């Protein structure tokens, strides 16, 4: 990823992450952008030069144009290092063409070359396309966080609650 591509990544990934956290009910809209900026600042304190972080722009092999991005960090001790994928995104208008699978496959190979012995990631439950892709690549769920929204009516019977 070039410095210009990194600026574009940060400009779109931070608000995108903030929006996902709002949609998931984790953060309020009012706090979301500041919290997303804070998390990105902690994870990438030196931008592209942040230690153990790997950021790539995926390009179409024929045209050379950017089609996706991927970011992972190596965490853990040598010999047991995990490549934790913080972001993978296929650019708008290009989804459904195999770029996500190709980008993720290339990212996994980069993680292997960087010394990772495993790959981990988080995916929002509402992102069915990504969940399907990861499952097809061999990922398995190691934990599931669930949530129940308590609407104003207080009717939890539909969710199967019993007293």
mmCIF file of C-alpha atoms in Angstrom:
data_model
loop_
_atom_site.group_PDB
_atom_site.id
_atom_site.type_symbol
_atom_site.label_atom_id
_atom_site.label_comp_id
_atom_site.label_asym_id
_atom_site.label_seq_id
_atom_site.Cartn_x
_atom_site.Cartn_y
_atom_site.Cartn_z
ATOM 1 C CA UNK A 1 0.000 0.000 0.000
ATOM 2 C CA UNK A 2 1.377 3.399 -0.934
ATOM 3 C CA UNK A 3 1.230 6.461 1.324
ATOM 4 C CA UNK A 4 -1.601 7.913 -0.782
ATOM 5 C CA UNK A 5 -3.498 4.619 -0.651
ATOM 6 C CA UNK A 6 -2.991 4.575 3.121
ATOM 7 C CA UNK A 7 -4.584 8.025 3.412
ATOM 8 C CA UNK A 8 -7.545 6.800 1.344
ATOM 9 C CA UNK A 9 -7.738 3.650 3.493
ATOM 10 C CA UNK A 10 -7.839 5.667 6.710
ATOM 11 C CA UNK A 11 -10.388 8.128 5.298
ATOM 12 C CA UNK A 12 -12.815 5.317 4.442
ATOM 13 C CA UNK A 13 -12.000 2.604 7.012
ATOM 14 C CA UNK A 14 -12.376 4.753 10.138
ATOM 15 C CA UNK A 15 -15.922 5.998 9.400
ATOM 16 C CA UNK A 16 -16.856 2.583 7.988
ATOM 17 C CA UNK A 17 -15.757 0.887 11.208
ATOM 18 C CA UNK A 18 -17.594 3.497 13.269
ATOM 19 C CA UNK A 19 -20.780 2.835 11.298
ATOM 20 C CA UNK A 20 -20.478 -0.935 11.774
ATOM 21 C CA UNK A 21 -20.117 -0.450 15.533
ATOM 22 C CA UNK A 22 -23.254 1.735 15.560
ATOM 23 C CA UNK A 23 -25.179 -0.816 13.493
ATOM 24 C CA UNK A 24 -24.079 -3.578 15.852
ATOM 25 C CA UNK A 25 -25.318 -1.528 18.814
ATOM 26 C CA UNK A 26 -21.863 -1.371 20.399
ATOM 27 C CA UNK A 27 -21.375 2.410 20.189
ATOM 28 C CA UNK A 28 -23.691 5.398 19.910
ATOM 29 C CA UNK A 29 -23.566 7.433 16.728
ATOM 30 C CA UNK A 30 -22.340 10.447 18.711
ATOM 31 C CA UNK A 31 -19.278 8.673 20.094
ATOM 32 C CA UNK A 32 -18.535 6.335 17.198
ATOM 33 C CA UNK A 33 -16.213 8.396 15.021
ATOM 34 C CA UNK A 34 -14.025 9.540 17.927
ATOM 35 C CA UNK A 35 -13.789 5.994 19.274
ATOM 36 C CA UNK A 36 -12.945 4.575 15.836
ATOM 37 C CA UNK A 37 -10.187 7.177 15.370
ATOM 38 C CA UNK A 38 -8.837 6.319 18.822
ATOM 39 C CA UNK A 39 -8.738 2.568 18.083
ATOM 40 C CA UNK A 40 -7.053 3.078 14.713
ATOM 41 C CA UNK A 41 -4.525 5.402 16.375
ATOM 42 C CA UNK A 42 -3.693 2.731 18.944
ATOM 43 C CA UNK A 43 -3.436 -0.057 16.356
ATOM 44 C CA UNK A 44 -1.532 1.951 13.742
ATOM 45 C CA UNK A 45 0.393 4.581 15.734
ATOM 46 C CA UNK A 46 2.947 5.029 12.947
ATOM 47 C CA UNK A 47 0.590 4.544 10.009
ATOM 48 C CA UNK A 48 2.131 2.353 7.334
ATOM 49 C CA UNK A 49 5.330 2.075 9.403
ATOM 50 C CA UNK A 50 3.547 0.609 12.458
ATOM 51 C CA UNK A 51 5.492 -2.450 13.627
ATOM 52 C CA UNK A 52 4.072 -5.891 12.798
ATOM 53 C CA UNK A 53 1.274 -4.407 10.657
ATOM 54 C CA UNK A 54 0.924 -5.314 7.005
ATOM 55 C CA UNK A 55 -1.282 -3.264 4.679
ATOM 56 C CA UNK A 56 -1.787 -4.141 1.030
ATOM 57 C CA UNK A 57 -3.704 -2.873 -1.948
ATOM 58 C CA UNK A 58 -4.968 -5.681 -4.174
ATOM 59 C CA UNK A 59 -4.923 -4.967 -7.890
ATOM 60 C CA UNK A 60 -6.620 -6.562 -10.851
ATOM 61 C CA UNK A 61 -3.980 -8.676 -12.623
ATOM 62 C CA UNK A 62 -5.027 -7.504 -16.089
ATOM 63 C CA UNK A 63 -5.659 -3.795 -15.610
ATOM 64 C CA UNK A 64 -3.514 -3.131 -12.531
ATOM 65 C CA UNK A 65 -6.269 -1.009 -10.995
ATOM 66 C CA UNK A 66 -6.887 -1.202 -7.236
ATOM 67 C CA UNK A 67 -9.805 -3.501 -6.378
ATOM 68 C CA UNK A 68 -9.464 -4.211 -2.649
ATOM 69 C CA UNK A 69 -7.403 -3.691 0.474
ATOM 70 C CA UNK A 70 -6.279 -5.925 3.319
ATOM 71 C CA UNK A 71 -4.677 -5.184 6.691
ATOM 72 C CA UNK A 72 -3.366 -7.690 9.188
ATOM 73 C CA UNK A 73 -1.109 -7.516 12.223
ATOM 74 C CA UNK A 74 1.152 -10.200 13.629
ATOM 75 C CA UNK A 75 0.381 -10.794 17.296
ATOM 76 C CA UNK A 76 1.774 -13.241 19.828
ATOM 77 C CA UNK A 77 5.162 -14.773 20.399
ATOM 78 C CA UNK A 78 7.514 -16.109 17.712
ATOM 79 C CA UNK A 79 6.558 -19.668 16.809
ATOM 80 C CA UNK A 80 2.939 -18.995 17.814
ATOM 81 C CA UNK A 81 2.218 -15.801 15.915
ATOM 82 C CA UNK A 82 -1.278 -15.144 14.663
ATOM 83 C CA UNK A 83 -2.020 -12.904 11.718
ATOM 84 C CA UNK A 84 -5.067 -10.984 12.874
ATOM 85 C CA UNK A 85 -6.965 -9.535 9.922
ATOM 86 C CA UNK A 86 -8.366 -6.163 10.928
ATOM 87 C CA UNK A 87 -9.688 -5.163 7.528
ATOM 88 C CA UNK A 88 -10.441 -6.606 4.144
ATOM 89 C CA UNK A 89 -12.580 -4.620 1.763
ATOM 90 C CA UNK A 90 -13.447 -4.950 -1.894
ATOM 91 C CA UNK A 91 -14.150 -1.530 -3.359
ATOM 92 C CA UNK A 92 -17.716 -0.500 -4.161
ATOM 93 C CA UNK A 93 -18.935 -1.594 -7.566
ATOM 94 C CA UNK A 94 -16.438 -4.463 -7.735
ATOM 95 C CA UNK A 95 -18.013 -6.940 -5.311
ATOM 96 C CA UNK A 96 -19.202 -10.331 -6.480
ATOM 97 C CA UNK A 97 -16.369 -10.771 -8.997
ATOM 98 C CA UNK A 98 -14.039 -12.966 -6.929
ATOM 99 C CA UNK A 99 -11.791 -10.150 -5.714
ATOM 100 C CA UNK A 100 -12.635 -10.832 -2.049
ATOM 101 C CA UNK A 101 -11.618 -14.482 -2.298
ATOM 102 C CA UNK A 102 -8.455 -13.664 -4.246
ATOM 103 C CA UNK A 103 -7.512 -10.874 -1.820
ATOM 104 C CA UNK A 104 -8.112 -13.013 1.244
ATOM 105 C CA UNK A 105 -6.179 -15.937 -0.259
ATOM 106 C CA UNK A 106 -3.243 -13.640 -1.077
ATOM 107 C CA UNK A 107 -3.439 -12.101 2.404
ATOM 108 C CA UNK A 108 -3.305 -15.530 4.023
ATOM 109 C CA UNK A 109 -0.242 -16.383 1.936
ATOM 110 C CA UNK A 110 1.421 -13.089 2.965
ATOM 111 C CA UNK A 111 0.656 -13.936 6.611
ATOM 112 C CA UNK A 112 2.302 -17.338 6.157
ATOM 113 C CA UNK A 113 5.398 -15.713 4.622
ATOM 114 C CA UNK A 114 5.504 -13.235 7.531
ATOM 115 C CA UNK A 115 5.733 -16.134 9.988
ATOM 116 C CA UNK A 116 2.142 -16.559 11.150
ATOM 117 C CA UNK A 117 1.050 -19.998 12.291
ATOM 118 C CA UNK A 118 -2.657 -19.091 12.292
ATOM 119 C CA UNK A 119 -5.057 -16.450 11.013
ATOM 120 C CA UNK A 120 -7.836 -14.812 12.994
ATOM 121 C CA UNK A 121 -10.425 -12.156 12.303
ATOM 122 C CA UNK A 122 -13.687 -10.661 13.511
ATOM 123 C CA UNK A 123 -16.715 -10.396 11.276
ATOM 124 C CA UNK A 124 -19.951 -8.658 12.130
ATOM 125 C CA UNK A 125 -22.857 -11.104 12.289
ATOM 126 C CA UNK A 126 -24.830 -9.094 9.746
ATOM 127 C CA UNK A 127 -22.104 -9.497 7.091
ATOM 128 C CA UNK A 128 -23.392 -12.739 5.600
ATOM 129 C CA UNK A 129 -21.311 -12.507 2.415
ATOM 130 C CA UNK A 130 -18.049 -12.205 4.354
ATOM 131 C CA UNK A 131 -19.029 -14.971 6.769
ATOM 132 C CA UNK A 132 -19.765 -17.245 3.824
ATOM 133 C CA UNK A 133 -16.425 -16.406 2.191
ATOM 134 C CA UNK A 134 -14.445 -17.085 5.374
ATOM 135 C CA UNK A 135 -16.227 -20.382 5.987
ATOM 136 C CA UNK A 136 -15.510 -21.466 2.403
ATOM 137 C CA UNK A 137 -11.816 -20.656 2.976
ATOM 138 C CA UNK A 138 -11.710 -22.994 5.987
ATOM 139 C CA UNK A 139 -12.258 -20.577 8.874
ATOM 140 C CA UNK A 140 -14.320 -21.880 11.773
ATOM 141 C CA UNK A 141 -16.156 -20.035 14.520
ATOM 142 C CA UNK A 142 -14.315 -20.120 17.833
ATOM 143 C CA UNK A 143 -16.826 -17.982 19.715
ATOM 144 C CA UNK A 144 -20.123 -16.266 19.055
ATOM 145 C CA UNK A 145 -21.333 -13.057 20.684
ATOM 146 C CA UNK A 146 -25.091 -12.672 20.624
ATOM 147 C CA UNK A 147 -27.355 -9.758 21.451
ATOM 148 C CA UNK A 148 -31.068 -9.237 22.043
ATOM 149 C CA UNK A 149 -32.503 -5.786 21.447
ATOM 150 C CA UNK A 150 -35.086 -4.830 24.034
ATOM 151 C CA UNK A 151 -37.515 -2.667 22.140
ATOM 152 C CA UNK A 152 -39.963 -0.263 23.769
ATOM 153 C CA UNK A 153 -42.791 -2.800 23.816
ATOM 154 C CA UNK A 154 -40.831 -5.150 26.073
ATOM 155 C CA UNK A 155 -42.193 -8.140 24.139
ATOM 156 C CA UNK A 156 -39.525 -10.833 24.451
ATOM 157 C CA UNK A 157 -41.968 -13.697 23.899
ATOM 158 C CA UNK A 158 -41.196 -13.645 20.188
ATOM 159 C CA UNK A 159 -37.597 -14.454 21.061
ATOM 160 C CA UNK A 160 -38.660 -17.514 23.036
ATOM 161 C CA UNK A 161 -38.127 -16.071 26.512
ATOM 162 C CA UNK A 162 -39.790 -17.948 29.357
ATOM 163 C CA UNK A 163 -40.132 -17.000 33.017
#
